[in-house]
Amino acid sequence: MFDAALFGSLFLTLFVIMDPPGITPIFLALTAGRPGKVQKRMALQAVCVAGGVITVFGLLGHEILNYLHVSVPALMIAGGLLLLLIALDLLTGKSDEPQQTKDVNVALVPLGMPLLAGPGAIVSVILAVQKADTVAAQVSVWSAILAIHVVLWLVMRYSLLIIRVIKDGGVVLVTRLAGMMLSAIAVQQIINGVTQVIQGT
């Protein structure tokens, strides 16, 4: 009742796309200045939001996109633009907290979505669930999805130990690094979306 090869394949795909090690500096930058307990709670919230979004799209992905008349490339471009706005504030250091996230919980946006539950992860899950035509395959797919979210939570939860070592000056450096990484991710996501649009015409 379990397909280890399918589990490993999807887990590896989601690991590359959701990038637990790469999310660490971005998580630290977006949650900097908050009490440790709040940061830990935000790590759990981000993973829960991502898991919820991934689950909904895994079950109803095609129906949702078709109902809204939204294509996957459009989803990728929109997500990339949102990430780019956050990245620019991190890079320029306009404030201690990115302008776009002052009035929202960053565990929801942009951490939960579109950083963790981004277009790449959503599309991968939609396709994996569609191709899983046996009970064993379905169990393997959803086990891989659960496993990657546990890994994401552990990485963000214990990345807080880094703050104790790098202090305030290090947090500023990490913030700028996160902004640069996030802007590159955003631009690449936009490029991928535009490329798919061009190829589809």
mmCIF file with all atom_site columns, C-alpha atoms in Angstrom:
data_model
loop_
_atom_site.group_PDB
_atom_site.id
_atom_site.type_symbol
_atom_site.label_atom_id
_atom_site.label_alt_id
_atom_site.label_comp_id
_atom_site.label_asym_id
_atom_site.label_entity_id
_atom_site.label_seq_id
_atom_site.pdbx_PDB_ins_code
_atom_site.Cartn_x
_atom_site.Cartn_y
_atom_site.Cartn_z
_atom_site.occupancy
_atom_site.B_iso_or_equiv
_atom_site.pdbx_formal_charge
_atom_site.auth_seq_id
_atom_site.auth_comp_id
_atom_site.auth_asym_id
_atom_site.auth_atom_id
_atom_site.pdbx_PDB_model_num
ATOM 1   C CA . MET A 1 1   ? 0.000   0.000  0.000   1.00 0.00 ? 1   MET A CA 1
ATOM 2   C CA . PHE A 1 2   ? 2.965   2.335  -0.513  1.00 0.00 ? 2   PHE A CA 1
ATOM 3   C CA . ASP A 1 3   ? 5.009   3.328  -3.563  1.00 0.00 ? 3   ASP A CA 1
ATOM 4   C CA . ALA A 1 4   ? 8.460   4.302  -2.279  1.00 0.00 ? 4   ALA A CA 1
ATOM 5   C CA . ALA A 1 5   ? 9.709   5.389  -5.704  1.00 0.00 ? 5   ALA A CA 1
ATOM 6   C CA . LEU A 1 6   ? 6.766   7.752  -6.213  1.00 0.00 ? 6   LEU A CA 1
ATOM 7   C CA . PHE A 1 7   ? 7.162   9.089  -2.673  1.00 0.00 ? 7   PHE A CA 1
ATOM 8   C CA . GLY A 1 8   ? 10.862  9.759  -3.211  1.00 0.00 ? 8   GLY A CA 1
ATOM 9   C CA . SER A 1 9   ? 10.339  11.359 -6.603  1.00 0.00 ? 9   SER A CA 1
ATOM 10  C CA . LEU A 1 10  ? 7.642   13.794 -5.449  1.00 0.00 ? 10  LEU A CA 1
ATOM 11  C CA . PHE A 1 11  ? 9.447   14.564 -2.167  1.00 0.00 ? 11  PHE A CA 1
ATOM 12  C CA . LEU A 1 12  ? 12.645  15.413 -4.055  1.00 0.00 ? 12  LEU A CA 1
ATOM 13  C CA . THR A 1 13  ? 10.726  17.546 -6.551  1.00 0.00 ? 13  THR A CA 1
ATOM 14  C CA . LEU A 1 14  ? 8.987   19.501 -3.793  1.00 0.00 ? 14  LEU A CA 1
ATOM 15  C CA . PHE A 1 15  ? 12.260  19.802 -1.850  1.00 0.00 ? 15  PHE A CA 1
ATOM 16  C CA . VAL A 1 16  ? 13.907  21.480 -4.842  1.00 0.00 ? 16  VAL A CA 1
ATOM 17  C CA . ILE A 1 17  ? 10.914  23.723 -5.550  1.00 0.00 ? 17  ILE A CA 1
ATOM 18  C CA . MET A 1 18  ? 10.050  24.715 -1.964  1.00 0.00 ? 18  MET A CA 1
ATOM 19  C CA . ASP A 1 19  ? 13.762  24.816 -1.016  1.00 0.00 ? 19  ASP A CA 1
ATOM 20  C CA . PRO A 1 20  ? 13.839  24.438 2.816   1.00 0.00 ? 20  PRO A CA 1
ATOM 21  C CA . PRO A 1 21  ? 17.496  25.601 3.149   1.00 0.00 ? 21  PRO A CA 1
ATOM 22  C CA . GLY A 1 22  ? 16.880  28.586 0.877   1.00 0.00 ? 22  GLY A CA 1
ATOM 23  C CA . ILE A 1 23  ? 13.824  29.701 2.827   1.00 0.00 ? 23  ILE A CA 1
ATOM 24  C CA . THR A 1 24  ? 15.874  30.122 6.027   1.00 0.00 ? 24  THR A CA 1
ATOM 25  C CA . PRO A 1 25  ? 17.374  33.596 5.398   1.00 0.00 ? 25  PRO A CA 1
ATOM 26  C CA . ILE A 1 26  ? 14.054  34.838 3.997   1.00 0.00 ? 26  ILE A CA 1
ATOM 27  C CA . PHE A 1 27  ? 12.183  33.570 7.057   1.00 0.00 ? 27  PHE A CA 1
ATOM 28  C CA . LEU A 1 28  ? 14.727  35.181 9.393   1.00 0.00 ? 28  LEU A CA 1
ATOM 29  C CA . ALA A 1 29  ? 14.543  38.492 7.519   1.00 0.00 ? 29  ALA A CA 1
ATOM 30  C CA . LEU A 1 30  ? 10.748  38.666 7.424   1.00 0.00 ? 30  LEU A CA 1
ATOM 31  C CA . THR A 1 31  ? 10.322  37.744 11.104  1.00 0.00 ? 31  THR A CA 1
ATOM 32  C CA . ALA A 1 32  ? 13.275  39.753 12.464  1.00 0.00 ? 32  ALA A CA 1
ATOM 33  C CA . GLY A 1 33  ? 12.562  41.860 15.538  1.00 0.00 ? 33  GLY A CA 1
ATOM 34  C CA . ARG A 1 34  ? 9.762   39.661 16.832  1.00 0.00 ? 34  ARG A CA 1
ATOM 35  C CA . PRO A 1 35  ? 9.922   37.653 20.083  1.00 0.00 ? 35  PRO A CA 1
ATOM 36  C CA . GLY A 1 36  ? 11.169  34.085 19.738  1.00 0.00 ? 36  GLY A CA 1
ATOM 37  C CA . LYS A 1 37  ? 7.771   32.617 20.639  1.00 0.00 ? 37  LYS A CA 1
ATOM 38  C CA . VAL A 1 38  ? 6.105   34.676 17.927  1.00 0.00 ? 38  VAL A CA 1
ATOM 39  C CA . GLN A 1 39  ? 8.674   33.593 15.354  1.00 0.00 ? 39  GLN A CA 1
ATOM 40  C CA . LYS A 1 40  ? 8.163   29.936 16.250  1.00 0.00 ? 40  LYS A CA 1
ATOM 41  C CA . ARG A 1 41  ? 4.418   30.359 15.944  1.00 0.00 ? 41  ARG A CA 1
ATOM 42  C CA . MET A 1 42  ? 4.850   32.065 12.581  1.00 0.00 ? 42  MET A CA 1
ATOM 43  C CA . ALA A 1 43  ? 6.973   29.153 11.342  1.00 0.00 ? 43  ALA A CA 1
ATOM 44  C CA . LEU A 1 44  ? 4.131   26.766 12.193  1.00 0.00 ? 44  LEU A CA 1
ATOM 45  C CA . GLN A 1 45  ? 1.517   29.109 10.705  1.00 0.00 ? 45  GLN A CA 1
ATOM 46  C CA . ALA A 1 46  ? 3.453   29.436 7.439   1.00 0.00 ? 46  ALA A CA 1
ATOM 47  C CA . VAL A 1 47  ? 3.714   25.664 7.068   1.00 0.00 ? 47  VAL A CA 1
ATOM 48  C CA . CYS A 1 48  ? 0.029   25.183 7.919   1.00 0.00 ? 48  CYS A CA 1
ATOM 49  C CA . VAL A 1 49  ? -1.009  27.827 5.370   1.00 0.00 ? 49  VAL A CA 1
ATOM 50  C CA . ALA A 1 50  ? 1.225   26.269 2.710   1.00 0.00 ? 50  ALA A CA 1
ATOM 51  C CA . GLY A 1 51  ? -0.099  22.810 3.547   1.00 0.00 ? 51  GLY A CA 1
ATOM 52  C CA . GLY A 1 52  ? -3.688  24.014 3.352   1.00 0.00 ? 52  GLY A CA 1
ATOM 53  C CA . VAL A 1 53  ? -3.172  25.712 -0.013  1.00 0.00 ? 53  VAL A CA 1
ATOM 54  C CA . ILE A 1 54  ? -1.307  22.703 -1.434  1.00 0.00 ? 54  ILE A CA 1
ATOM 55  C CA . THR A 1 55  ? -4.040  20.342 -0.204  1.00 0.00 ? 55  THR A CA 1
ATOM 56  C CA . VAL A 1 56  ? -6.871  22.405 -1.692  1.00 0.00 ? 56  VAL A CA 1
ATOM 57  C CA . PHE A 1 57  ? -5.123  22.667 -5.053  1.00 0.00 ? 57  PHE A CA 1
ATOM 58  C CA . GLY A 1 58  ? -4.173  19.005 -4.954  1.00 0.00 ? 58  GLY A CA 1
ATOM 59  C CA . LEU A 1 59  ? -7.826  18.072 -4.587  1.00 0.00 ? 59  LEU A CA 1
ATOM 60  C CA . LEU A 1 60  ? -9.497  20.816 -6.617  1.00 0.00 ? 60  LEU A CA 1
ATOM 61  C CA . GLY A 1 61  ? -6.689  22.497 -8.554  1.00 0.00 ? 61  GLY A CA 1
ATOM 62  C CA . HIS A 1 62  ? -7.948  22.158 -12.104 1.00 0.00 ? 62  HIS A CA 1
ATOM 63  C CA . GLU A 1 63  ? -11.519 23.010 -11.138 1.00 0.00 ? 63  GLU A CA 1
ATOM 64  C CA . ILE A 1 64  ? -10.407 26.185 -9.313  1.00 0.00 ? 64  ILE A CA 1
ATOM 65  C CA . LEU A 1 65  ? -8.207  27.439 -12.159 1.00 0.00 ? 65  LEU A CA 1
ATOM 66  C CA . ASN A 1 66  ? -10.819 26.624 -14.798 1.00 0.00 ? 66  ASN A CA 1
ATOM 67  C CA . TYR A 1 67  ? -13.590 28.319 -12.799 1.00 0.00 ? 67  TYR A CA 1
ATOM 68  C CA . LEU A 1 68  ? -11.521 31.491 -12.418 1.00 0.00 ? 68  LEU A CA 1
ATOM 69  C CA . HIS A 1 69  ? -10.301 31.280 -16.040 1.00 0.00 ? 69  HIS A CA 1
ATOM 70  C CA . VAL A 1 70  ? -6.729  31.545 -14.735 1.00 0.00 ? 70  VAL A CA 1
ATOM 71  C CA . SER A 1 71  ? -3.856  29.792 -16.470 1.00 0.00 ? 71  SER A CA 1
ATOM 72  C CA . VAL A 1 72  ? -0.810  28.383 -14.691 1.00 0.00 ? 72  VAL A CA 1
ATOM 73  C CA . PRO A 1 73  ? 1.524   30.938 -16.361 1.00 0.00 ? 73  PRO A CA 1
ATOM 74  C CA . ALA A 1 74  ? -0.703  33.774 -15.100 1.00 0.00 ? 74  ALA A CA 1
ATOM 75  C CA . LEU A 1 75  ? -0.478  32.310 -11.609 1.00 0.00 ? 75  LEU A CA 1
ATOM 76  C CA . MET A 1 76  ? 3.317   32.184 -11.879 1.00 0.00 ? 76  MET A CA 1
ATOM 77  C CA . ILE A 1 77  ? 3.608   35.791 -13.087 1.00 0.00 ? 77  ILE A CA 1
ATOM 78  C CA . ALA A 1 78  ? 1.290   37.118 -10.369 1.00 0.00 ? 78  ALA A CA 1
ATOM 79  C CA . GLY A 1 79  ? 3.203   35.257 -7.671  1.00 0.00 ? 79  GLY A CA 1
ATOM 80  C CA . GLY A 1 80  ? 6.500   36.561 -9.040  1.00 0.00 ? 80  GLY A CA 1
ATOM 81  C CA . LEU A 1 81  ? 5.296   40.177 -8.964  1.00 0.00 ? 81  LEU A CA 1
ATOM 82  C CA . LEU A 1 82  ? 4.144   39.820 -5.358  1.00 0.00 ? 82  LEU A CA 1
ATOM 83  C CA . LEU A 1 83  ? 7.499   38.369 -4.316  1.00 0.00 ? 83  LEU A CA 1
ATOM 84  C CA . LEU A 1 84  ? 9.346   41.146 -6.163  1.00 0.00 ? 84  LEU A CA 1
ATOM 85  C CA . LEU A 1 85  ? 7.531   43.828 -4.158  1.00 0.00 ? 85  LEU A CA 1
ATOM 86  C CA . ILE A 1 86  ? 8.600   42.192 -0.892  1.00 0.00 ? 86  ILE A CA 1
ATOM 87  C CA . ALA A 1 87  ? 12.161  41.669 -2.159  1.00 0.00 ? 87  ALA A CA 1
ATOM 88  C CA . LEU A 1 88  ? 12.602  45.327 -3.109  1.00 0.00 ? 88  LEU A CA 1
ATOM 89  C CA . ASP A 1 89  ? 11.758  46.483 0.411   1.00 0.00 ? 89  ASP A CA 1
ATOM 90  C CA . LEU A 1 90  ? 14.170  43.954 1.899   1.00 0.00 ? 90  LEU A CA 1
ATOM 91  C CA . LEU A 1 91  ? 16.938  45.102 -0.460  1.00 0.00 ? 91  LEU A CA 1
ATOM 92  C CA . THR A 1 92  ? 16.474  48.832 -0.001  1.00 0.00 ? 92  THR A CA 1
ATOM 93  C CA . GLY A 1 93  ? 15.953  48.638 3.740   1.00 0.00 ? 93  GLY A CA 1
ATOM 94  C CA . LYS A 1 94  ? 13.218  51.268 3.737   1.00 0.00 ? 94  LYS A CA 1
ATOM 95  C CA . SER A 1 95  ? 12.029  50.111 7.126   1.00 0.00 ? 95  SER A CA 1
ATOM 96  C CA . ASP A 1 96  ? 12.691  47.461 9.728   1.00 0.00 ? 96  ASP A CA 1
ATOM 97  C CA . GLU A 1 97  ? 9.791   45.512 8.315   1.00 0.00 ? 97  GLU A CA 1
ATOM 98  C CA . PRO A 1 98  ? 8.903   45.318 4.631   1.00 0.00 ? 98  PRO A CA 1
ATOM 99  C CA . GLN A 1 99  ? 6.273   47.928 3.721   1.00 0.00 ? 99  GLN A CA 1
ATOM 100 C CA . GLN A 1 100 ? 3.947   45.400 2.152   1.00 0.00 ? 100 GLN A CA 1
ATOM 101 C CA . THR A 1 101 ? 3.898   43.182 5.263   1.00 0.00 ? 101 THR A CA 1
ATOM 102 C CA . LYS A 1 102 ? 3.238   45.759 7.985   1.00 0.00 ? 102 LYS A CA 1
ATOM 103 C CA . ASP A 1 103 ? -0.496  45.183 8.049   1.00 0.00 ? 103 ASP A CA 1
ATOM 104 C CA . VAL A 1 104 ? -0.480  41.443 7.439   1.00 0.00 ? 104 VAL A CA 1
ATOM 105 C CA . ASN A 1 105 ? 0.909   38.365 9.094   1.00 0.00 ? 105 ASN A CA 1
ATOM 106 C CA . VAL A 1 106 ? 4.012   37.455 7.046   1.00 0.00 ? 106 VAL A CA 1
ATOM 107 C CA . ALA A 1 107 ? 3.392   33.820 7.935   1.00 0.00 ? 107 ALA A CA 1
ATOM 108 C CA . LEU A 1 108 ? 0.393   34.026 5.604   1.00 0.00 ? 108 LEU A CA 1
ATOM 109 C CA . VAL A 1 109 ? 1.828   36.304 2.881   1.00 0.00 ? 109 VAL A CA 1
ATOM 110 C CA . PRO A 1 110 ? 4.458   35.964 1.541   1.00 0.00 ? 110 PRO A CA 1
ATOM 111 C CA . LEU A 1 111 ? 5.800   32.975 3.553   1.00 0.00 ? 111 LEU A CA 1
ATOM 112 C CA . GLY A 1 112 ? 2.845   30.594 3.387   1.00 0.00 ? 112 GLY A CA 1
ATOM 113 C CA . MET A 1 113 ? 1.948   31.719 -0.101  1.00 0.00 ? 113 MET A CA 1
ATOM 114 C CA . PRO A 1 114 ? 3.487   32.329 -2.597  1.00 0.00 ? 114 PRO A CA 1
ATOM 115 C CA . LEU A 1 115 ? 6.927   31.463 -1.150  1.00 0.00 ? 115 LEU A CA 1
ATOM 116 C CA . LEU A 1 116 ? 6.212   27.948 0.127   1.00 0.00 ? 116 LEU A CA 1
ATOM 117 C CA . ALA A 1 117 ? 2.986   27.187 -1.723  1.00 0.00 ? 117 ALA A CA 1
ATOM 118 C CA . GLY A 1 118 ? 4.100   28.785 -4.965  1.00 0.00 ? 118 GLY A CA 1
ATOM 119 C CA . PRO A 1 119 ? 2.973   28.031 -8.520  1.00 0.00 ? 119 PRO A CA 1
ATOM 120 C CA . GLY A 1 120 ? 5.719   25.421 -8.998  1.00 0.00 ? 120 GLY A CA 1
ATOM 121 C CA . ALA A 1 121 ? 4.690   23.427 -5.943  1.00 0.00 ? 121 ALA A CA 1
ATOM 122 C CA . ILE A 1 122 ? 0.990   23.787 -6.742  1.00 0.00 ? 122 ILE A CA 1
ATOM 123 C CA . VAL A 1 123 ? 1.392   22.559 -10.312 1.00 0.00 ? 123 VAL A CA 1
ATOM 124 C CA . SER A 1 124 ? 3.625   19.646 -9.227  1.00 0.00 ? 124 SER A CA 1
ATOM 125 C CA . VAL A 1 125 ? 1.046   18.504 -6.683  1.00 0.00 ? 125 VAL A CA 1
ATOM 126 C CA . ILE A 1 126 ? -1.876  18.868 -9.114  1.00 0.00 ? 126 ILE A CA 1
ATOM 127 C CA . LEU A 1 127 ? -0.086  16.680 -11.660 1.00 0.00 ? 127 LEU A CA 1
ATOM 128 C CA . ALA A 1 128 ? 1.055   14.122 -9.064  1.00 0.00 ? 128 ALA A CA 1
ATOM 129 C CA . VAL A 1 129 ? -2.435  13.712 -7.624  1.00 0.00 ? 129 VAL A CA 1
ATOM 130 C CA . GLN A 1 130 ? -3.930  13.347 -11.112 1.00 0.00 ? 130 GLN A CA 1
ATOM 131 C CA . LYS A 1 131 ? -1.440  10.641 -12.081 1.00 0.00 ? 131 LYS A CA 1
ATOM 132 C CA . ALA A 1 132 ? -1.909  8.703  -8.823  1.00 0.00 ? 132 ALA A CA 1
ATOM 133 C CA . ASP A 1 133 ? -4.525  6.206  -10.002 1.00 0.00 ? 133 ASP A CA 1
ATOM 134 C CA . THR A 1 134 ? -4.189  3.636  -7.219  1.00 0.00 ? 134 THR A CA 1
ATOM 135 C CA . VAL A 1 135 ? -4.624  3.741  -3.455  1.00 0.00 ? 135 VAL A CA 1
ATOM 136 C CA . ALA A 1 136 ? -0.908  3.047  -2.945  1.00 0.00 ? 136 ALA A CA 1
ATOM 137 C CA . ALA A 1 137 ? 0.000   5.919  -5.268  1.00 0.00 ? 137 ALA A CA 1
ATOM 138 C CA . GLN A 1 138 ? -2.375  8.309  -3.500  1.00 0.00 ? 138 GLN A CA 1
ATOM 139 C CA . VAL A 1 139 ? -0.955  7.341  -0.098  1.00 0.00 ? 139 VAL A CA 1
ATOM 140 C CA . SER A 1 140 ? 2.575   7.893  -1.411  1.00 0.00 ? 140 SER A CA 1
ATOM 141 C CA . VAL A 1 141 ? 1.737   11.304 -2.909  1.00 0.00 ? 141 VAL A CA 1
ATOM 142 C CA . TRP A 1 142 ? 0.080   12.658 0.218   1.00 0.00 ? 142 TRP A CA 1
ATOM 143 C CA . SER A 1 143 ? 2.803   11.176 2.434   1.00 0.00 ? 143 SER A CA 1
ATOM 144 C CA . ALA A 1 144 ? 5.429   13.037 0.392   1.00 0.00 ? 144 ALA A CA 1
ATOM 145 C CA . ILE A 1 145 ? 3.438   16.267 0.713   1.00 0.00 ? 145 ILE A CA 1
ATOM 146 C CA . LEU A 1 146 ? 3.179   15.809 4.488   1.00 0.00 ? 146 LEU A CA 1
ATOM 147 C CA . ALA A 1 147 ? 6.877   14.931 4.796   1.00 0.00 ? 147 ALA A CA 1
ATOM 148 C CA . ILE A 1 148 ? 8.118   18.047 2.964   1.00 0.00 ? 148 ILE A CA 1
ATOM 149 C CA . HIS A 1 149 ? 5.969   20.275 5.174   1.00 0.00 ? 149 HIS A CA 1
ATOM 150 C CA . VAL A 1 150 ? 7.409   18.657 8.300   1.00 0.00 ? 150 VAL A CA 1
ATOM 151 C CA . VAL A 1 151 ? 10.909  19.318 6.945   1.00 0.00 ? 151 VAL A CA 1
ATOM 152 C CA . LEU A 1 152 ? 9.997   22.950 6.199   1.00 0.00 ? 152 LEU A CA 1
ATOM 153 C CA . TRP A 1 153 ? 8.698   23.454 9.723   1.00 0.00 ? 153 TRP A CA 1
ATOM 154 C CA . LEU A 1 154 ? 11.791  21.911 11.320  1.00 0.00 ? 154 LEU A CA 1
ATOM 155 C CA . VAL A 1 155 ? 14.140  24.052 9.204   1.00 0.00 ? 155 VAL A CA 1
ATOM 156 C CA . MET A 1 156 ? 12.343  27.331 10.003  1.00 0.00 ? 156 MET A CA 1
ATOM 157 C CA . ARG A 1 157 ? 11.746  26.395 13.646  1.00 0.00 ? 157 ARG A CA 1
ATOM 158 C CA . TYR A 1 158 ? 15.402  25.694 14.354  1.00 0.00 ? 158 TYR A CA 1
ATOM 159 C CA . SER A 1 159 ? 16.788  28.435 12.098  1.00 0.00 ? 159 SER A CA 1
ATOM 160 C CA . LEU A 1 160 ? 15.979  30.787 14.984  1.00 0.00 ? 160 LEU A CA 1
ATOM 161 C CA . LEU A 1 161 ? 19.122  29.508 16.706  1.00 0.00 ? 161 LEU A CA 1
ATOM 162 C CA . ILE A 1 162 ? 21.107  31.368 14.019  1.00 0.00 ? 162 ILE A CA 1
ATOM 163 C CA . ILE A 1 163 ? 19.874  34.721 15.333  1.00 0.00 ? 163 ILE A CA 1
ATOM 164 C CA . ARG A 1 164 ? 21.573  34.099 18.672  1.00 0.00 ? 164 ARG A CA 1
ATOM 165 C CA . VAL A 1 165 ? 24.885  33.766 16.853  1.00 0.00 ? 165 VAL A CA 1
ATOM 166 C CA . ILE A 1 166 ? 24.736  36.490 14.194  1.00 0.00 ? 166 ILE A CA 1
ATOM 167 C CA . LYS A 1 167 ? 23.199  39.257 16.398  1.00 0.00 ? 167 LYS A CA 1
ATOM 168 C CA . ASP A 1 168 ? 21.673  42.476 15.010  1.00 0.00 ? 168 ASP A CA 1
ATOM 169 C CA . GLY A 1 169 ? 24.400  43.217 12.463  1.00 0.00 ? 169 GLY A CA 1
ATOM 170 C CA . GLY A 1 170 ? 24.069  39.745 11.052  1.00 0.00 ? 170 GLY A CA 1
ATOM 171 C CA . VAL A 1 171 ? 20.300  40.113 10.788  1.00 0.00 ? 171 VAL A CA 1
ATOM 172 C CA . VAL A 1 172 ? 20.774  43.202 8.591   1.00 0.00 ? 172 VAL A CA 1
ATOM 173 C CA . LEU A 1 173 ? 23.165  41.246 6.366   1.00 0.00 ? 173 LEU A CA 1
ATOM 174 C CA . VAL A 1 174 ? 20.758  38.304 6.180   1.00 0.00 ? 174 VAL A CA 1
ATOM 175 C CA . THR A 1 175 ? 17.929  40.702 5.300   1.00 0.00 ? 175 THR A CA 1
ATOM 176 C CA . ARG A 1 176 ? 19.856  42.111 2.335   1.00 0.00 ? 176 ARG A CA 1
ATOM 177 C CA . LEU A 1 177 ? 20.869  38.605 1.243   1.00 0.00 ? 177 LEU A CA 1
ATOM 178 C CA . ALA A 1 178 ? 17.266  37.458 1.510   1.00 0.00 ? 178 ALA A CA 1
ATOM 179 C CA . GLY A 1 179 ? 16.142  40.411 -0.579  1.00 0.00 ? 179 GLY A CA 1
ATOM 180 C CA . MET A 1 180 ? 18.623  39.549 -3.302  1.00 0.00 ? 180 MET A CA 1
ATOM 181 C CA . MET A 1 181 ? 17.652  35.859 -3.304  1.00 0.00 ? 181 MET A CA 1
ATOM 182 C CA . LEU A 1 182 ? 13.953  36.649 -3.213  1.00 0.00 ? 182 LEU A CA 1
ATOM 183 C CA . SER A 1 183 ? 14.223  39.114 -6.101  1.00 0.00 ? 183 SER A CA 1
ATOM 184 C CA . ALA A 1 184 ? 16.035  36.493 -8.175  1.00 0.00 ? 184 ALA A CA 1
ATOM 185 C CA . ILE A 1 185 ? 13.336  33.914 -7.377  1.00 0.00 ? 185 ILE A CA 1
ATOM 186 C CA . ALA A 1 186 ? 10.647  36.434 -8.294  1.00 0.00 ? 186 ALA A CA 1
ATOM 187 C CA . VAL A 1 187 ? 12.242  37.410 -11.603 1.00 0.00 ? 187 VAL A CA 1
ATOM 188 C CA . GLN A 1 188 ? 12.812  33.755 -12.536 1.00 0.00 ? 188 GLN A CA 1
ATOM 189 C CA . GLN A 1 189 ? 9.193   32.964 -11.729 1.00 0.00 ? 189 GLN A CA 1
ATOM 190 C CA . ILE A 1 190 ? 8.013   35.814 -13.961 1.00 0.00 ? 190 ILE A CA 1
ATOM 191 C CA . ILE A 1 191 ? 10.348  34.674 -16.760 1.00 0.00 ? 191 ILE A CA 1
ATOM 192 C CA . ASN A 1 192 ? 9.017   31.115 -16.486 1.00 0.00 ? 192 ASN A CA 1
ATOM 193 C CA . GLY A 1 193 ? 5.442   32.363 -16.685 1.00 0.00 ? 193 GLY A CA 1
ATOM 194 C CA . VAL A 1 194 ? 6.116   34.607 -19.687 1.00 0.00 ? 194 VAL A CA 1
ATOM 195 C CA . THR A 1 195 ? 8.018   31.776 -21.415 1.00 0.00 ? 195 THR A CA 1
ATOM 196 C CA . GLN A 1 196 ? 5.074   29.426 -20.987 1.00 0.00 ? 196 GLN A CA 1
ATOM 197 C CA . VAL A 1 197 ? 2.714   32.074 -22.379 1.00 0.00 ? 197 VAL A CA 1
ATOM 198 C CA . ILE A 1 198 ? 4.941   32.522 -25.453 1.00 0.00 ? 198 ILE A CA 1
ATOM 199 C CA . GLN A 1 199 ? 5.291   28.775 -25.981 1.00 0.00 ? 199 GLN A CA 1
ATOM 200 C CA . GLY A 1 200 ? 1.533   28.358 -25.707 1.00 0.00 ? 200 GLY A CA 1
ATOM 201 C CA . THR A 1 201 ? 0.770   30.862 -28.457 1.00 0.00 ? 201 THR A CA 1
#
